[in-house]
mmCIF file of C-alpha atoms (C1' of nucleotides) in Angstrom:
data_model
loop_
_atom_site.group_PDB
_atom_site.id
_atom_site.type_symbol
_atom_site.label_atom_id
_atom_site.label_comp_id
_atom_site.label_asym_id
_atom_site.label_seq_id
_atom_site.Cartn_x
_atom_site.Cartn_y
_atom_site.Cartn_z
ATOM 1 C CA MET D 582 156.255 -60.877 51.068
ATOM 2 C CA ASP D 583 159.599 -60.039 49.793
ATOM 3 C CA LYS D 584 159.780 -61.738 46.301
ATOM 4 C CA ASP D 585 163.194 -60.404 46.001
ATOM 5 C CA ARG D 586 164.498 -62.672 48.422
ATOM 6 C CA PRO D 587 163.208 -65.852 47.796
ATOM 7 C CA ASN D 588 165.959 -67.972 49.608
ATOM 8 C CA GLU D 589 167.060 -65.347 52.329
ATOM 9 C CA SER D 590 167.298 -67.732 55.201
ATOM 10 C CA TRP D 591 169.602 -70.254 53.357
ATOM 11 C CA ASP D 592 172.124 -71.731 55.179
ATOM 12 C CA ILE D 593 175.666 -71.278 53.608
ATOM 13 C CA ALA D 594 176.036 -75.060 52.985
ATOM 14 C CA GLN D 595 173.058 -75.007 50.361
ATOM 15 C CA VAL D 596 174.543 -71.765 48.884
ATOM 16 C CA PRO D 597 174.907 -72.941 45.084
ATOM 17 C CA ASP D 598 178.265 -72.664 43.536
ATOM 18 C CA LEU D 599 179.891 -70.020 41.856
ATOM 19 C CA ASP D 600 182.561 -69.679 39.628
ATOM 20 C CA ARG D 601 185.175 -66.551 38.903
ATOM 21 C CA ILE D 602 182.529 -65.705 35.584
ATOM 22 C CA ASP D 603 179.875 -65.325 38.173
ATOM 23 C CA VAL D 604 182.045 -63.079 40.670
ATOM 24 C CA GLY D 605 182.623 -60.821 37.538
ATOM 25 C CA ILE D 606 178.918 -60.671 36.664
ATOM 26 C CA LEU D 607 178.044 -59.763 40.598
ATOM 27 C CA ARG D 608 180.694 -57.031 40.509
ATOM 28 C CA LEU D 609 179.450 -55.567 37.699
ATOM 29 C CA LEU D 610 175.649 -55.504 38.492
ATOM 30 C CA GLN D 611 176.641 -54.545 42.143
ATOM 31 C CA ASN D 612 177.642 -51.144 40.603
ATOM 32 C CA ASN D 613 175.450 -50.691 37.985
ATOM 33 C CA ALA D 614 172.533 -52.819 37.977
ATOM 34 C CA ARG D 615 170.899 -51.307 34.482
ATOM 35 C CA LEU D 616 173.615 -52.560 32.564
ATOM 36 C CA SER D 617 172.425 -54.702 29.534
ATOM 37 C CA VAL D 618 173.073 -58.227 29.546
ATOM 38 C CA LYS D 619 175.104 -57.507 26.104
ATOM 39 C CA GLU D 620 176.957 -54.986 27.920
ATOM 40 C CA ILE D 621 178.084 -57.582 30.620
ATOM 41 C CA ALA D 622 178.742 -59.903 28.434
ATOM 42 C CA ALA D 623 181.215 -57.834 26.030
ATOM 43 C CA GLU D 624 182.727 -57.311 29.368
ATOM 44 C CA ILE D 625 183.353 -60.897 30.914
ATOM 45 C CA GLY D 626 184.081 -62.086 27.214
ATOM 46 C CA LEU D 627 180.634 -64.809 26.787
ATOM 47 C CA ALA D 628 177.881 -64.798 24.672
ATOM 48 C CA PRO D 629 174.684 -62.604 25.903
ATOM 49 C CA SER D 630 172.517 -65.802 25.824
ATOM 50 C CA THR D 631 175.229 -67.520 28.030
ATOM 51 C CA THR D 632 175.595 -64.445 30.367
ATOM 52 C CA HIS D 633 171.888 -63.937 30.604
ATOM 53 C CA GLU D 634 171.289 -67.917 31.800
ATOM 54 C CA ARG D 635 174.188 -67.029 34.266
ATOM 55 C CA VAL D 636 172.112 -64.130 35.523
ATOM 56 C CA ARG D 637 169.104 -65.923 35.483
ATOM 57 C CA ARG D 638 170.533 -68.924 37.452
ATOM 58 C CA MET D 639 171.494 -66.514 40.309
ATOM 59 C CA ARG D 640 168.272 -64.921 40.781
ATOM 60 C CA GLU D 641 166.428 -68.035 40.844
ATOM 61 C CA THR D 642 168.912 -69.869 43.519
ATOM 62 C CA GLY D 643 168.807 -66.747 45.559
ATOM 63 C CA ILE D 644 172.429 -65.526 45.097
ATOM 64 C CA LEU D 645 171.041 -62.250 43.478
ATOM 65 C CA TRP D 646 168.476 -60.187 45.714
ATOM 66 C CA GLY D 647 166.493 -57.467 44.457
ATOM 67 C CA THR D 648 167.659 -54.026 42.773
ATOM 68 C CA HIS D 649 167.078 -50.687 44.082
ATOM 69 C CA VAL D 650 167.756 -46.990 43.134
ATOM 70 C CA GLU D 651 169.584 -44.458 45.050
ATOM 71 C CA VAL D 652 167.640 -41.623 45.240
ATOM 72 C CA ASN D 653 169.487 -37.851 46.185
ATOM 73 C CA PRO D 654 168.493 -37.307 49.835
ATOM 74 C CA LYS D 655 168.820 -33.730 49.050
ATOM 75 C CA ALA D 656 165.998 -33.970 46.877
ATOM 76 C CA LEU D 657 163.595 -35.157 49.264
ATOM 77 C CA GLY D 658 164.666 -32.698 51.550
ATOM 78 C CA ILE D 659 167.053 -34.554 53.500
ATOM 79 C CA GLY D 660 169.515 -32.544 54.991
ATOM 80 C CA LEU D 661 170.928 -34.403 57.975
ATOM 81 C CA GLU D 662 171.797 -38.011 58.561
ATOM 82 C CA ALA D 663 172.525 -39.357 61.971
ATOM 83 C CA LEU D 664 173.274 -42.560 64.292
ATOM 84 C CA LEU D 665 171.181 -43.096 66.919
ATOM 85 C CA MET D 666 173.436 -45.268 69.604
ATOM 86 C CA ILE D 667 170.694 -47.020 71.849
ATOM 87 C CA GLU D 668 171.046 -48.737 75.160
ATOM 88 C CA LEU D 669 168.295 -51.162 76.167
ATOM 89 C CA SER D 670 167.474 -52.399 79.975
ATOM 90 C CA LYS D 671 166.049 -55.748 79.045
ATOM 91 C CA HIS D 672 167.602 -57.882 76.497
ATOM 92 C CA ASN D 673 164.404 -60.277 76.601
ATOM 93 C CA ARG D 674 164.779 -62.118 72.695
ATOM 94 C CA GLY D 675 161.038 -61.238 72.018
ATOM 95 C CA ILE D 676 161.029 -57.573 73.108
ATOM 96 C CA VAL D 677 164.263 -56.927 71.291
ATOM 97 C CA ASP D 678 162.812 -58.562 67.944
ATOM 98 C CA GLN D 679 159.636 -56.240 68.256
ATOM 99 C CA PHE D 680 161.732 -53.305 68.847
ATOM 100 C CA LEU D 681 163.859 -53.843 65.717
ATOM 101 C CA ASP D 682 160.653 -54.259 63.673
ATOM 102 C CA ASP D 683 158.740 -51.518 65.312
ATOM 103 C CA ILE D 684 161.730 -48.976 64.515
ATOM 104 C CA VAL D 685 162.066 -50.159 61.079
ATOM 105 C CA SER D 686 158.721 -48.929 60.111
ATOM 106 C CA VAL D 687 159.514 -45.549 61.380
ATOM 107 C CA PRO D 688 160.128 -43.675 57.872
ATOM 108 C CA GLU D 689 163.063 -41.899 58.918
ATOM 109 C CA VAL D 690 164.977 -45.281 59.873
ATOM 110 C CA ARG D 691 167.109 -46.302 56.921
ATOM 111 C CA SER D 692 168.676 -48.969 58.787
ATOM 112 C CA ALA D 693 169.235 -50.501 62.131
ATOM 113 C CA PHE D 694 171.699 -52.925 63.833
ATOM 114 C CA LEU D 695 170.862 -55.372 66.762
ATOM 115 C CA VAL D 696 174.886 -55.366 68.042
ATOM 116 C CA SER D 697 176.918 -56.384 70.898
ATOM 117 C CA GLY D 698 179.389 -53.844 72.750
ATOM 118 C CA ARG D 699 178.584 -50.581 74.923
ATOM 119 C CA TYR D 700 175.415 -50.420 72.590
ATOM 120 C CA ASP D 701 172.395 -52.360 71.924
ATOM 121 C CA LEU D 702 171.045 -51.002 68.601
ATOM 122 C CA VAL D 703 172.676 -48.615 66.192
ATOM 123 C CA VAL D 704 170.127 -47.009 64.034
ATOM 124 C CA HIS D 705 170.892 -44.972 60.988
ATOM 125 C CA VAL D 706 168.312 -42.313 60.789
ATOM 126 C CA VAL D 707 167.619 -39.489 57.532
ATOM 127 C CA VAL D 708 166.109 -36.390 58.642
ATOM 128 C CA HIS D 709 165.330 -32.796 57.783
ATOM 129 C CA ASP D 710 167.177 -30.792 59.869
ATOM 130 C CA THR D 711 168.263 -30.619 63.990
ATOM 131 C CA GLN D 712 164.762 -29.512 64.950
ATOM 132 C CA HIS D 713 163.654 -32.903 63.143
ATOM 133 C CA LEU D 714 166.356 -34.913 64.942
ATOM 134 C CA LYS D 715 165.430 -33.562 67.820
ATOM 135 C CA ASP D 716 161.735 -34.321 67.811
ATOM 136 C CA LEU D 717 162.521 -38.254 66.428
ATOM 137 C CA ALA D 718 164.744 -39.029 68.874
ATOM 138 C CA LEU D 719 162.482 -38.214 71.671
ATOM 139 C CA ASP D 720 159.246 -39.271 70.142
ATOM 140 C CA GLN D 721 160.179 -42.123 68.590
ATOM 141 C CA PHE D 722 163.015 -43.548 70.983
ATOM 142 C CA THR D 723 163.710 -42.171 74.041
ATOM 143 C CA ILE D 724 160.041 -42.725 74.628
ATOM 144 C CA ARG D 725 159.797 -46.435 74.244
ATOM 145 C CA PRO D 726 159.919 -48.619 77.091
ATOM 146 C CA GLY D 727 163.270 -50.747 77.287
ATOM 147 C CA VAL D 728 165.180 -48.092 75.965
ATOM 148 C CA THR D 729 167.716 -46.351 78.834
ATOM 149 C CA ARG D 730 169.986 -44.209 77.066
ATOM 150 C CA ILE D 731 170.421 -42.755 73.515
ATOM 151 C CA GLU D 732 173.760 -41.121 72.144
ATOM 152 C CA THR D 733 173.186 -38.897 68.821
ATOM 153 C CA SER D 734 176.116 -38.788 66.687
ATOM 154 C CA ILE D 735 175.498 -36.403 63.556
ATOM 155 C CA ILE D 736 176.968 -38.169 60.226
ATOM 156 C CA PHE D 737 179.205 -35.273 58.607
ATOM 157 C CA ASP D 738 180.583 -37.462 55.613
ATOM 158 C CA ALA D 739 180.262 -41.028 54.525
ATOM 159 C CA ARG D 740 181.460 -43.254 51.928
ATOM 160 C CA ARG D 741 179.816 -46.420 50.553
ATOM 161 C CA ARG D 742 181.082 -49.597 48.635
ATOM 162 C CA TYR D 743 178.580 -51.527 46.551
ATOM 163 C CA GLU D 744 180.930 -54.666 46.099
ATOM 164 C CA LEU D 745 180.699 -57.138 48.391
ATOM 165 C CA PRO D 746 183.627 -58.958 48.963
ATOM 166 C CA VAL D 747 184.432 -62.707 48.180
ATOM 167 C CA PHE D 748 185.504 -64.973 50.901
ATOM 168 C CA ARG D 749 184.814 -68.795 49.448
ATOM 169 C CA SER D 750 186.195 -71.063 46.960
ATOM 170 C CA LEU D 751 185.293 -71.008 43.502
ATOM 171 C CA ARG D 752 184.316 -73.674 41.291
ATOM 172 C CA MET A 715 184.395 -41.084 37.597
ATOM 173 C CA ASP A 716 180.937 -42.278 38.860
ATOM 174 C CA LYS A 717 178.495 -41.468 36.217
ATOM 175 C CA ASP A 718 175.366 -42.314 38.185
ATOM 176 C CA ARG A 719 175.662 -39.324 40.244
ATOM 177 C CA PRO A 720 175.844 -36.777 37.720
ATOM 178 C CA ASN A 721 174.917 -34.018 40.312
ATOM 179 C CA GLU A 722 175.702 -35.460 43.683
ATOM 180 C CA SER A 723 177.097 -31.731 45.128
ATOM 181 C CA TRP A 724 173.929 -29.525 44.114
ATOM 182 C CA ASP A 725 172.631 -27.526 46.877
ATOM 183 C CA ILE A 726 169.151 -28.087 47.916
ATOM 184 C CA ALA A 727 168.037 -24.842 46.338
ATOM 185 C CA GLN A 728 168.789 -25.705 42.808
ATOM 186 C CA VAL A 729 167.149 -29.652 43.603
ATOM 187 C CA PRO A 730 164.221 -29.009 40.815
ATOM 188 C CA ASP A 731 160.677 -29.945 41.999
ATOM 189 C CA LEU A 732 158.996 -32.872 42.390
ATOM 190 C CA ASP A 733 155.072 -33.737 42.581
ATOM 191 C CA ARG A 734 153.616 -36.685 43.889
ATOM 192 C CA ILE A 735 153.629 -38.369 40.917
ATOM 193 C CA ASP A 736 157.178 -38.115 41.192
ATOM 194 C CA VAL A 737 157.389 -39.355 44.484
ATOM 195 C CA GLY A 738 155.182 -42.485 43.690
ATOM 196 C CA ILE A 739 157.831 -43.287 41.297
ATOM 197 C CA LEU A 740 160.914 -43.159 43.171
ATOM 198 C CA ARG A 741 158.710 -45.216 46.049
ATOM 199 C CA LEU A 742 158.199 -47.863 43.452
ATOM 200 C CA LEU A 743 162.133 -47.981 42.214
ATOM 201 C CA GLN A 744 163.639 -47.701 45.427
ATOM 202 C CA ASN A 745 161.806 -51.065 46.374
ATOM 203 C CA ASN A 746 162.212 -52.613 43.127
ATOM 204 C CA ALA A 747 164.677 -51.361 40.287
ATOM 205 C CA ARG A 748 163.541 -53.939 37.685
ATOM 206 C CA LEU A 749 159.729 -52.888 37.546
ATOM 207 C CA SER A 750 159.728 -51.827 33.882
ATOM 208 C CA VAL A 751 157.765 -48.486 32.978
ATOM 209 C CA LYS A 752 154.929 -49.957 31.994
ATOM 210 C CA GLU A 753 154.534 -51.687 35.538
ATOM 211 C CA ILE A 754 154.967 -48.348 37.261
ATOM 212 C CA ALA A 755 152.906 -46.769 34.943
ATOM 213 C CA ALA A 756 150.057 -48.804 35.465
ATOM 214 C CA GLU A 757 150.402 -48.876 39.265
ATOM 215 C CA ILE A 758 150.366 -45.102 39.287
ATOM 216 C CA GLY A 759 147.818 -44.445 37.031
ATOM 217 C CA LEU A 760 149.866 -42.286 33.719
ATOM 218 C CA ALA A 761 150.656 -43.611 30.263
ATOM 219 C CA PRO A 762 153.740 -45.423 29.892
ATOM 220 C CA SER A 763 155.538 -42.803 27.957
ATOM 221 C CA THR A 764 154.664 -39.915 30.660
ATOM 222 C CA THR A 765 156.034 -42.363 33.124
ATOM 223 C CA HIS A 766 158.990 -42.519 31.069
ATOM 224 C CA GLU A 767 159.625 -39.201 30.417
ATOM 225 C CA ARG A 768 159.485 -38.491 34.127
ATOM 226 C CA VAL A 769 161.942 -41.186 35.111
ATOM 227 C CA ARG A 770 164.199 -39.912 32.379
ATOM 228 C CA ARG A 771 163.821 -36.492 33.848
ATOM 229 C CA MET A 772 164.791 -37.298 37.310
ATOM 230 C CA ARG A 773 167.932 -39.430 35.732
ATOM 231 C CA GLU A 774 169.030 -36.078 33.987
ATOM 232 C CA THR A 775 168.448 -33.927 36.850
ATOM 233 C CA GLY A 776 170.290 -36.238 39.633
ATOM 234 C CA ILE A 777 167.189 -36.853 41.896
ATOM 235 C CA LEU A 778 167.591 -40.276 40.660
ATOM 236 C CA TRP A 779 170.899 -41.640 40.899
ATOM 237 C CA GLY A 780 172.483 -45.497 40.359
ATOM 238 C CA THR A 781 170.801 -48.540 40.760
ATOM 239 C CA HIS A 782 172.658 -51.517 42.332
ATOM 240 C CA VAL A 783 171.805 -55.352 42.771
ATOM 241 C CA GLU A 784 171.746 -56.598 46.393
ATOM 242 C CA VAL A 785 173.765 -59.809 46.463
ATOM 243 C CA ASN A 786 173.120 -62.610 49.214
ATOM 244 C CA PRO A 787 176.064 -62.496 51.451
ATOM 245 C CA LYS A 788 176.037 -65.870 52.252
ATOM 246 C CA ALA A 789 176.687 -66.723 48.882
ATOM 247 C CA LEU A 790 180.110 -64.990 48.910
ATOM 248 C CA GLY A 791 181.255 -66.413 52.174
ATOM 249 C CA ILE A 792 180.301 -63.537 54.201
ATOM 250 C CA GLY A 793 179.507 -65.122 57.791
ATOM 251 C CA LEU A 794 179.773 -62.274 60.197
ATOM 252 C CA GLU A 795 179.246 -58.120 59.948
ATOM 253 C CA ALA A 796 180.246 -55.532 62.702
ATOM 254 C CA LEU A 797 180.647 -51.948 63.257
ATOM 255 C CA LEU A 798 184.155 -50.736 63.937
ATOM 256 C CA MET A 799 183.724 -47.477 66.601
ATOM 257 C CA ILE A 800 186.744 -45.656 66.017
ATOM 258 C CA GLU A 801 188.641 -42.736 67.879
ATOM 259 C CA LEU A 802 191.283 -40.875 66.157
ATOM 260 C CA SER A 803 193.653 -38.827 67.765
ATOM 261 C CA LYS A 804 194.071 -36.042 65.189
ATOM 262 C CA HIS A 805 190.805 -34.256 63.767
ATOM 263 C CA ASN A 806 192.785 -32.190 60.692
ATOM 264 C CA ARG A 807 190.592 -32.168 58.290
ATOM 265 C CA GLY A 808 192.985 -33.489 55.612
ATOM 266 C CA ILE A 809 193.952 -36.658 57.779
ATOM 267 C CA VAL A 810 190.297 -37.407 58.356
ATOM 268 C CA ASP A 811 189.209 -37.251 54.292
ATOM 269 C CA GLN A 812 192.585 -39.418 53.675
ATOM 270 C CA PHE A 813 191.632 -41.646 56.426
ATOM 271 C CA LEU A 814 187.692 -42.005 54.976
ATOM 272 C CA ASP A 815 189.173 -42.379 51.418
ATOM 273 C CA ASP A 816 191.846 -44.988 52.559
ATOM 274 C CA ILE A 817 189.537 -47.568 54.564
ATOM 275 C CA VAL A 818 186.474 -47.397 51.877
ATOM 276 C CA SER A 819 189.112 -48.924 49.476
ATOM 277 C CA VAL A 820 189.519 -51.981 51.675
ATOM 278 C CA PRO A 821 187.267 -54.645 50.368
ATOM 279 C CA GLU A 822 185.595 -55.727 53.595
ATOM 280 C CA VAL A 823 184.090 -52.153 54.547
ATOM 281 C CA ARG A 824 180.638 -51.676 53.235
ATOM 282 C CA SER A 825 180.073 -48.198 54.378
ATOM 283 C CA ALA A 826 181.990 -45.451 56.783
ATOM 284 C CA PHE A 827 180.834 -42.952 58.372
ATOM 285 C CA LEU A 828 182.328 -39.685 60.130
ATOM 286 C CA VAL A 829 180.497 -38.919 62.964
ATOM 287 C CA SER A 830 180.207 -36.318 66.156
ATOM 288 C CA GLY A 831 180.182 -38.014 69.652
ATOM 289 C CA ARG A 832 181.845 -40.336 71.525
ATOM 290 C CA TYR A 833 183.633 -41.870 68.165
ATOM 291 C CA ASP A 834 184.905 -40.214 65.386
ATOM 292 C CA LEU A 835 184.025 -42.891 62.644
ATOM 293 C CA VAL A 836 181.956 -45.877 62.551
ATOM 294 C CA VAL A 837 182.824 -48.361 60.123
ATOM 295 C CA HIS A 838 180.199 -51.396 58.940
ATOM 296 C CA VAL A 839 182.599 -54.599 57.496
ATOM 297 C CA VAL A 840 181.793 -57.757 56.188
ATOM 298 C CA VAL A 841 183.885 -60.941 57.091
ATOM 299 C CA HIS A 842 184.273 -64.685 56.491
ATOM 300 C CA ASP A 843 184.186 -65.351 60.465
ATOM 301 C CA THR A 844 185.716 -64.219 63.702
ATOM 302 C CA GLN A 845 189.172 -64.983 63.019
ATOM 303 C CA HIS A 846 189.004 -63.003 59.942
ATOM 304 C CA LEU A 847 187.620 -59.831 61.830
ATOM 305 C CA LYS A 848 190.238 -60.292 64.355
ATOM 306 C CA ASP A 849 192.936 -59.995 61.385
ATOM 307 C CA LEU A 850 191.281 -56.840 59.545
ATOM 308 C CA ALA A 851 190.941 -55.053 62.909
ATOM 309 C CA LEU A 852 194.829 -55.286 63.775
ATOM 310 C CA ASP A 853 196.217 -55.552 59.978
ATOM 311 C CA GLN A 854 193.555 -52.492 58.863
ATOM 312 C CA PHE A 855 192.593 -50.422 61.530
ATOM 313 C CA THR A 856 194.619 -50.331 64.586
ATOM 314 C CA ILE A 857 197.749 -50.099 62.848
ATOM 315 C CA ARG A 858 196.907 -47.053 61.416
ATOM 316 C CA PRO A 859 198.142 -43.831 62.715
ATOM 317 C CA GLY A 860 195.508 -41.676 64.426
ATOM 318 C CA VAL A 861 193.704 -44.170 65.467
ATOM 319 C CA THR A 862 194.066 -44.315 69.308
ATOM 320 C CA ARG A 863 190.856 -46.744 70.127
ATOM 321 C CA ILE A 864 188.945 -49.416 68.185
ATOM 322 C CA GLU A 865 185.423 -51.020 69.698
ATOM 323 C CA THR A 866 183.958 -53.886 68.036
ATOM 324 C CA SER A 867 180.394 -54.338 67.966
ATOM 325 C CA ILE A 868 179.424 -57.920 66.420
ATOM 326 C CA ILE A 869 176.226 -57.460 64.201
ATOM 327 C CA PHE A 870 173.886 -60.090 65.552
ATOM 328 C CA ASP A 871 170.382 -58.682 63.305
ATOM 329 C CA ALA A 872 170.239 -56.021 60.905
ATOM 330 C CA ARG A 873 166.875 -54.689 58.847
ATOM 331 C CA ARG A 874 166.936 -51.958 56.244
ATOM 332 C CA ARG A 875 164.253 -49.741 54.364
ATOM 333 C CA TYR A 876 165.243 -48.865 50.913
ATOM 334 C CA GLU A 877 162.549 -46.037 50.594
ATOM 335 C CA LEU A 878 163.829 -42.685 51.676
ATOM 336 C CA PRO A 879 161.020 -40.318 53.306
ATOM 337 C CA VAL A 880 160.156 -36.858 51.537
ATOM 338 C CA PHE A 881 160.646 -33.701 53.781
ATOM 339 C CA ARG A 882 160.101 -31.208 51.360
ATOM 340 C CA SER A 883 157.026 -29.237 49.894
ATOM 341 C CA LEU A 884 155.397 -31.081 46.352
ATOM 342 C CA ARG A 885 154.570 -29.225 43.599
ATOM 343 C "C1'" DT X 1449 150.652 -36.002 28.321
ATOM 344 C "C1'" DA X 1450 149.629 -39.240 24.955
ATOM 345 C "C1'" DT X 1451 150.518 -42.148 20.465
ATOM 346 C "C1'" DG X 1452 152.526 -45.256 17.748
ATOM 347 C "C1'" DA X 1453 156.341 -46.711 15.458
ATOM 348 C "C1'" DA X 1454 161.750 -48.181 15.467
ATOM 349 C "C1'" DA X 1455 165.203 -49.717 17.922
ATOM 350 C "C1'" DA X 1456 167.227 -52.212 21.643
ATOM 351 C "C1'" DA X 1457 166.815 -55.565 25.271
ATOM 352 C "C1'" DA X 1458 165.153 -59.634 27.740
ATOM 353 C "C1'" DC X 1459 164.021 -64.137 27.149
ATOM 354 C "C1'" DA X 1460 163.293 -69.272 25.250
ATOM 355 C "C1'" DC X 1461 165.095 -72.640 22.907
ATOM 356 C "C1'" DG X 1462 167.734 -75.769 19.985
ATOM 357 C "C1'" DG X 1463 172.283 -77.513 18.550
ATOM 358 C "C1'" DC X 1464 177.027 -78.410 19.679
ATOM 359 C "C1'" DA X 1465 181.426 -79.281 21.623
ATOM 360 C "C1'" DT Z 525 176.997 -79.352 31.329
ATOM 361 C "C1'" DG Z 526 177.818 -75.170 29.810
ATOM 362 C "C1'" DC Z 527 178.494 -72.593 25.374
ATOM 363 C "C1'" DC Z 528 176.375 -70.578 21.576
ATOM 364 C "C1'" DG Z 529 173.074 -68.670 17.644
ATOM 365 C "C1'" DT Z 530 168.512 -67.398 16.156
ATOM 366 C "C1'" DG Z 531 163.825 -66.753 16.815
ATOM 367 C "C1'" DT Z 532 160.104 -64.102 19.527
ATOM 368 C "C1'" DT Z 533 158.526 -61.305 22.894
ATOM 369 C "C1'" DT Z 534 158.553 -57.608 25.556
ATOM 370 C "C1'" DT Z 535 160.653 -52.918 27.096
ATOM 371 C "C1'" DT Z 536 162.613 -48.943 25.914
ATOM 372 C "C1'" DT Z 537 163.318 -45.042 23.268
ATOM 373 C "C1'" DC Z 538 161.987 -41.264 20.291
ATOM 374 C "C1'" DA Z 539 159.432 -38.419 17.018
ATOM 375 C "C1'" DT Z 540 154.664 -36.595 16.640
ATOM 376 C "C1'" DA Z 541 150.428 -34.785 17.855
#
DNA sequence: TATGAAAAAACACGGCA
DNA sequence: TGCCGTGTTTTTTCATA
C-alpha cells in the first residue's frame, strides 16, 4: 500500500543503530531532499559511494521514509487554513479509528490528530475562503454522527521545522 | 535564506497559470518526490523532456517549493507527540511574531500555528517520553513572558495527506 | 512539445584497512 | 565491518528542430 513506509510499525527496540554521520545525513535530507549524494558527501566528509550506501541502508531499514515536494498553497487557490477542534460523544475504539480514516480522505484535510484533553480530534484543513470553510465544517464534520461540537480556529500564521531532533544514544 | 522558497510571499494574482497536466505532476510529486521525470511522463502521457520543462518552470515560478525526506520518528527516539494549546496575555503584534520565531527554534517543535479562538497558539511538539514533555512544557513554554495558560494534548494517533487540493480554475 | 546528445547522478561491486 | 575508487546504468539537463 504505502511503499515509502516499509517498516512503519517497528518497535523501537528493533530500530537499527545510528551514528553521528547518519544523523548528519538525515539532517541535510530533511531540509533538502534534492541534494545529490556528492553534495552530501562533501558536507559530511565521506566518499560519495559510502554516503550513498548509508542512505540506501537507511531507506532499506525503515529509518528514511518517503520524500515529498512542498507546493505553494496560493498557487492552488488555497487562501485560508484552519484547525477544527472536535468533540466526540462516543469513544469506542472502532468508531474513532473509522472517523480518522474517513476524514483523512476529505481533500481539504491536511492532517488529523486524535488527542487527549478538552477535544478529541484536531484537524488541519485548507480551503479557498471563509465561505468554503463554513461549508466544509457543516457538510463534512458537524454532520457526522458522534460529533457533539466543533470549534474553528483560523490560522493567521504558521511556522514549520523539517528536522526532527534526536533523543537516543548514537553508536 | 531559504532557497527552496523563492517566491513565498507572492500575491495570488501573480501566481502563474496551471493546467490539468501541471496538477497531475504536482499530485505525483507530493506523494513521492523521488519519481524520475521519465516515470512521471509515462504516468501522465507526455514526453520526458516536456514533463521536465514543466517541473522546471513550476520550480522557477514558485509553485513548487522544497522537497523533504520524512524520517521515522521512532528511529530517533521520539516516543511521544503532543499539541500544546497556549493562551497569551498580550496580543501585541511584535510580541506574538517574536514568540513564533522563538519557539520554532526549539528542537522539539515541529510546527506552530497562530490561531483565532479559545487559544492563541497551537504548537506540535515531539519528545522522548512524558517526563521529557513535562520538562519541555515547563522550561520552554510556561516560563515565557506573555503565556497565561497551556493545555497539553497528547497525540494518540495521527493521519496525514500529502496532496493539497486545487481550488482554482485551470487553464 | 519532441528529439537526441552531453553532463551528472545514482547505483553496483571489488579491494583494502 | 566500514570506507573508498571505479565502472556501468540511469537520469537530468540542454541545445535544437
